[in-house]
Amino acid sequence: MAVCIAVIAKENYPLYIRSTPTENELKFHYMVHTSLDVVDEKISAMAKALVDQRELYLDLLYPTEDYKVYGYVTNSKVKFVMVVDSSNTALRDNEIRSMFRKLHNSYTDVMCNPFYNPGDRIQSRWALLPVSASSPGGPYFLCPHPVQVGPAFCVLLPSLCRTCLAILVAKMQPFGK
Amino acid sequence: MADEALFLLLHNEMVSGVYKSAEQGEVENGRCITKLENMGFRVGQGLIERFTKDTARFKDELDIMKFICKDFWTTVFKKQIDNLRTNHQGIYVLQDNKFRLLTQMSAGKQYLEHASKYLAFTCGLIRGGLSNLGIKSIVTAEVSSMPACKFQGTMQKGVTDTPNKMFQWILCHRNGRLRRLTKPNIILKT
């Protein structure tokens, strides 16, 4: 099952990142960021090879644990990156493909939403619900309960639910203001 | 499109609605075309996302223009573009000899000057579709004789603003230590 899912816009900034609550999210953010480089390399290699393929298979091994990073690029240059813990299950290729398919369908629905401005962070909870349900976080896709970050603000802030936002604000100490 | 008459009627009402609100002083007269074009832009972005979900990756600009002329136009207007011309330097001319949104008007000189209102939305549609596929462009339309019309697209070599957006990845960590992830030591190809 996926440990982290990210949707990256064509300008290489994140539109949506969701990772399992137990792990250090910083690590996943960095992993996803570095995988963008490999994605760009593969796209340019593919353009020269004249092969029409949609899925990019990346194999980034993290030093401490085994993680597999899969990539997928749409025609509108939006990248989907999925981090999978390969030590738990041996996920088949078509399972990964179907997960990306579902992600793509959900992203298309978000794009067609008239209240969504293309380029904004995806904040709708229900938009990517089918995807989050497939990740091991299960139905608790909103945000980690309880919120572990203390005096911190992170990229996930806009996508936190109201409860967690309240907890976060209560925990936050004035940080050198 | 489930039924083309629905879109045709909606489009006509849209044009007259925007111009009526202009008469009441809400929008300046020259801005009506821009408003319609912007509507088309947003719709184009969403439509392209849906239509390119299952197609193969596009090789180059010409491939994208062919897709617009064939599949995109067929899905929206139930017919293909009749003629595509290019100068291979970024200018494409799409000619439609029987544009669906103009067929209901009399074919003559009578409504020629009003035809541009009915083309603004479609210009935006093309521009939005191209923009979502990564091509910045300016799309204009001209009508010489109803119902034939030409859409001219000028591609621009845009500059992406990748470096600024990268700083959205700046993160702070807890334990009181401020650890910032600035631009990592890898080269991101723009």
Tab-separated table of C-alpha atoms in Angstrom, chain B:
chain	number	residue	atom	x	y	z
B	1	MET	CA	-21.645	16.803	-25.650
B	2	ALA	CA	-24.894	15.048	-25.073
B	3	ASP	CA	-26.897	17.234	-27.365
B	4	GLU	CA	-25.314	20.007	-29.373
B	5	ALA	CA	-28.443	22.123	-29.372
B	6	LEU	CA	-28.122	22.506	-25.617
B	7	PHE	CA	-24.670	23.993	-25.816
B	8	LEU	CA	-25.644	26.156	-28.791
B	9	LEU	CA	-28.571	27.687	-26.975
B	10	LEU	CA	-26.607	28.124	-23.758
B	11	HIS	CA	-23.795	29.798	-25.657
B	12	ASN	CA	-26.164	32.226	-27.351
B	13	GLU	CA	-27.723	33.131	-24.032
B	14	MET	CA	-24.281	33.519	-22.493
B	15	VAL	CA	-23.251	36.030	-25.148
B	16	SER	CA	-26.437	38.025	-24.869
B	17	GLY	CA	-26.282	37.829	-21.073
B	18	VAL	CA	-22.780	39.249	-20.933
B	19	TYR	CA	-23.688	42.046	-23.326
B	20	LYS	CA	-26.891	42.861	-21.458
B	21	SER	CA	-24.974	43.280	-18.229
B	22	ALA	CA	-22.607	45.542	-20.159
B	23	GLU	CA	-25.483	47.783	-21.143
B	24	GLN	CA	-26.453	48.146	-17.519
B	25	GLY	CA	-23.044	49.531	-16.824
B	26	GLU	CA	-21.570	46.624	-14.902
B	27	VAL	CA	-18.915	45.783	-17.424
B	28	GLU	CA	-17.287	48.065	-19.955
B	29	ASN	CA	-18.156	47.355	-23.519
B	30	GLY	CA	-14.707	46.263	-24.579
B	31	ARG	CA	-14.467	43.849	-21.691
B	32	CYS	CA	-17.308	41.602	-22.807
B	33	ILE	CA	-15.172	39.754	-25.311
B	34	THR	CA	-12.491	39.316	-22.646
B	35	LYS	CA	-15.052	37.965	-20.212
B	36	LEU	CA	-16.312	35.408	-22.709
B	37	GLU	CA	-12.779	34.454	-23.620
B	38	ASN	CA	-11.841	33.907	-19.987
B	39	MET	CA	-14.883	31.707	-19.515
B	40	GLY	CA	-13.786	29.658	-22.482
B	41	PHE	CA	-10.272	29.482	-21.057
B	42	ARG	CA	-11.352	27.860	-17.812
B	43	VAL	CA	-13.689	25.463	-19.589
B	44	GLY	CA	-10.942	24.565	-22.037
B	45	GLN	CA	-8.567	23.670	-19.231
B	46	GLY	CA	-11.043	21.274	-17.655
B	47	LEU	CA	-12.106	19.740	-20.961
B	48	ILE	CA	-8.565	19.044	-22.067
B	49	GLU	CA	-7.807	17.336	-18.774
B	50	ARG	CA	-10.737	15.027	-19.326
B	51	PHE	CA	-10.061	14.324	-22.983
B	52	THR	CA	-6.356	13.636	-22.632
B	53	LYS	CA	-6.834	11.234	-19.770
B	54	ASP	CA	-6.651	8.188	-22.025
B	55	THR	CA	-4.666	9.411	-24.993
B	56	ALA	CA	-1.007	8.767	-25.565
B	57	ARG	CA	1.614	11.359	-24.740
B	58	PHE	CA	2.009	14.136	-27.302
B	59	LYS	CA	5.315	14.264	-29.120
B	60	ASP	CA	5.429	17.926	-30.087
B	61	GLU	CA	3.431	21.054	-30.748
B	62	LEU	CA	2.163	19.865	-34.099
B	63	ASP	CA	0.854	16.703	-32.481
B	64	ILE	CA	-1.044	18.794	-29.964
B	65	MET	CA	-2.553	20.973	-32.715
B	66	LYS	CA	-3.643	17.900	-34.611
B	67	PHE	CA	-5.300	16.586	-31.478
B	68	ILE	CA	-7.142	19.886	-31.070
B	69	CYS	CA	-8.255	19.836	-34.694
B	70	LYS	CA	-9.426	16.264	-34.723
B	71	ASP	CA	-10.398	14.788	-31.369
B	72	PHE	CA	-11.074	17.948	-29.410
B	73	TRP	CA	-13.133	19.636	-32.117
B	74	THR	CA	-15.051	16.426	-32.806
B	75	THR	CA	-15.947	15.990	-29.170
B	76	VAL	CA	-17.061	19.576	-28.712
B	77	PHE	CA	-18.562	20.445	-32.090
B	78	LYS	CA	-19.167	17.004	-33.646
B	79	LYS	CA	-16.963	17.739	-36.621
B	80	GLN	CA	-13.292	18.205	-37.397
B	81	ILE	CA	-11.425	21.314	-38.367
B	82	ASP	CA	-11.385	21.478	-42.149
B	83	ASN	CA	-7.975	22.967	-42.657
B	84	LEU	CA	-4.880	23.390	-40.506
B	85	ARG	CA	-2.053	25.561	-41.718
B	86	THR	CA	1.174	26.456	-40.016
B	87	ASN	CA	4.319	28.345	-40.762
B	88	HIS	CA	6.287	26.013	-38.478
B	89	GLN	CA	7.377	28.979	-36.451
B	90	GLY	CA	4.600	29.032	-33.925
B	91	ILE	CA	1.629	30.312	-35.926
B	92	TYR	CA	-1.245	27.951	-36.639
B	93	VAL	CA	-4.428	28.718	-38.537
B	94	LEU	CA	-7.433	26.503	-37.995
B	95	GLN	CA	-10.146	26.895	-40.573
B	96	ASP	CA	-13.661	25.689	-40.020
B	97	ASN	CA	-15.900	26.057	-43.041
B	98	LYS	CA	-19.113	25.510	-41.178
B	99	PHE	CA	-18.644	26.629	-37.610
B	100	ARG	CA	-21.383	25.132	-35.454
B	101	LEU	CA	-21.983	28.219	-33.389
B	102	LEU	CA	-22.520	30.373	-36.473
B	103	THR	CA	-24.669	28.090	-38.628
B	104	GLN	CA	-27.891	29.374	-37.136
B	105	MET	CA	-27.211	32.882	-38.346
B	106	SER	CA	-27.978	33.938	-41.880
B	107	ALA	CA	-25.065	33.458	-44.237
B	108	GLY	CA	-24.480	36.920	-45.551
B	109	LYS	CA	-23.024	40.276	-44.689
B	110	GLN	CA	-25.814	41.167	-42.312
B	111	TYR	CA	-24.404	39.928	-39.021
B	112	LEU	CA	-20.727	39.878	-39.897
B	113	GLU	CA	-19.687	42.466	-37.335
B	114	HIS	CA	-21.516	40.644	-34.556
B	115	ALA	CA	-19.909	37.319	-35.358
B	116	SER	CA	-16.810	38.064	-33.275
B	117	LYS	CA	-18.896	37.921	-30.095
B	118	TYR	CA	-19.783	34.337	-30.828
B	119	LEU	CA	-16.225	33.331	-31.452
B	120	ALA	CA	-14.710	34.685	-28.235
B	121	PHE	CA	-15.704	31.699	-26.131
B	122	THR	CA	-14.202	29.263	-28.597
B	123	CYS	CA	-10.985	31.280	-28.760
B	124	GLY	CA	-10.754	30.936	-25.016
B	125	LEU	CA	-11.515	27.235	-25.299
B	126	ILE	CA	-8.546	26.687	-27.576
B	127	ARG	CA	-6.296	28.896	-25.472
B	128	GLY	CA	-7.269	27.084	-22.291
B	129	GLY	CA	-6.691	23.704	-23.837
B	130	LEU	CA	-3.259	24.694	-25.107
B	131	SER	CA	-2.342	26.283	-21.810
B	132	ASN	CA	-3.121	23.108	-19.912
B	133	LEU	CA	-0.972	21.146	-22.331
B	134	GLY	CA	1.900	23.482	-21.627
B	135	ILE	CA	1.696	25.927	-24.540
B	136	LYS	CA	1.198	29.614	-23.922
B	137	SER	CA	-0.609	31.154	-26.855
B	138	ILE	CA	-2.754	33.968	-28.131
B	139	VAL	CA	-5.795	32.898	-30.096
B	140	THR	CA	-7.758	35.228	-32.329
B	141	ALA	CA	-10.586	34.568	-34.730
B	142	GLU	CA	-11.813	36.152	-37.898
B	143	VAL	CA	-14.837	35.659	-40.060
B	144	SER	CA	-14.716	36.525	-43.732
B	145	SER	CA	-17.947	34.863	-44.753
B	146	MET	CA	-20.465	33.200	-42.518
B	147	PRO	CA	-20.415	30.449	-41.338
B	148	ALA	CA	-16.773	29.860	-42.152
B	149	CYS	CA	-14.217	31.179	-39.703
B	150	LYS	CA	-10.523	30.999	-38.989
B	151	PHE	CA	-8.828	30.687	-35.626
B	152	GLN	CA	-5.269	31.847	-35.502
B	153	GLY	CA	-3.036	30.704	-32.671
B	154	THR	CA	0.336	32.274	-31.981
B	155	MET	CA	2.494	30.163	-29.686
B	156	GLN	CA	4.730	31.939	-27.246
B	157	LYS	CA	7.914	30.628	-25.785
B	158	GLY	CA	7.006	31.252	-22.185
B	159	VAL	CA	9.385	31.316	-19.239
B	160	THR	CA	8.395	29.128	-16.332
B	161	ASP	CA	8.719	30.516	-12.847
B	162	THR	CA	9.959	27.311	-11.305
B	163	PRO	CA	12.577	28.779	-8.947
B	164	ASN	CA	10.043	30.828	-6.983
B	165	LYS	CA	7.626	27.973	-6.553
B	166	MET	CA	10.327	25.735	-5.168
B	167	PHE	CA	10.348	27.712	-1.987
B	168	GLN	CA	6.928	26.401	-1.215
B	169	TRP	CA	8.788	23.308	-0.134
B	170	ILE	CA	10.394	25.146	2.760
B	171	LEU	CA	9.593	23.232	5.929
B	172	CYS	CA	10.237	23.774	9.583
B	173	HIS	CA	10.814	20.998	12.004
B	174	ARG	CA	9.816	20.802	15.614
B	175	ASN	CA	12.033	20.606	18.741
B	176	GLY	CA	12.731	24.269	18.489
B	177	ARG	CA	15.278	23.783	15.764
B	178	LEU	CA	14.530	25.686	12.641
B	179	ARG	CA	15.687	23.495	9.839
B	180	ARG	CA	14.930	24.823	6.414
B	181	LEU	CA	14.905	22.833	3.251
B	182	THR	CA	16.058	25.384	0.763
B	183	LYS	CA	16.874	24.590	-2.818
B	184	PRO	CA	18.522	21.173	-2.650
B	185	ASN	CA	21.782	20.444	-4.355
B	186	ILE	CA	20.207	18.913	-7.376
B	187	ILE	CA	19.611	20.535	-10.679
B	188	LEU	CA	15.991	20.665	-11.622
B	189	LYS	CA	15.615	20.988	-15.331
B	190	THR	CA	13.093	23.687	-16.171
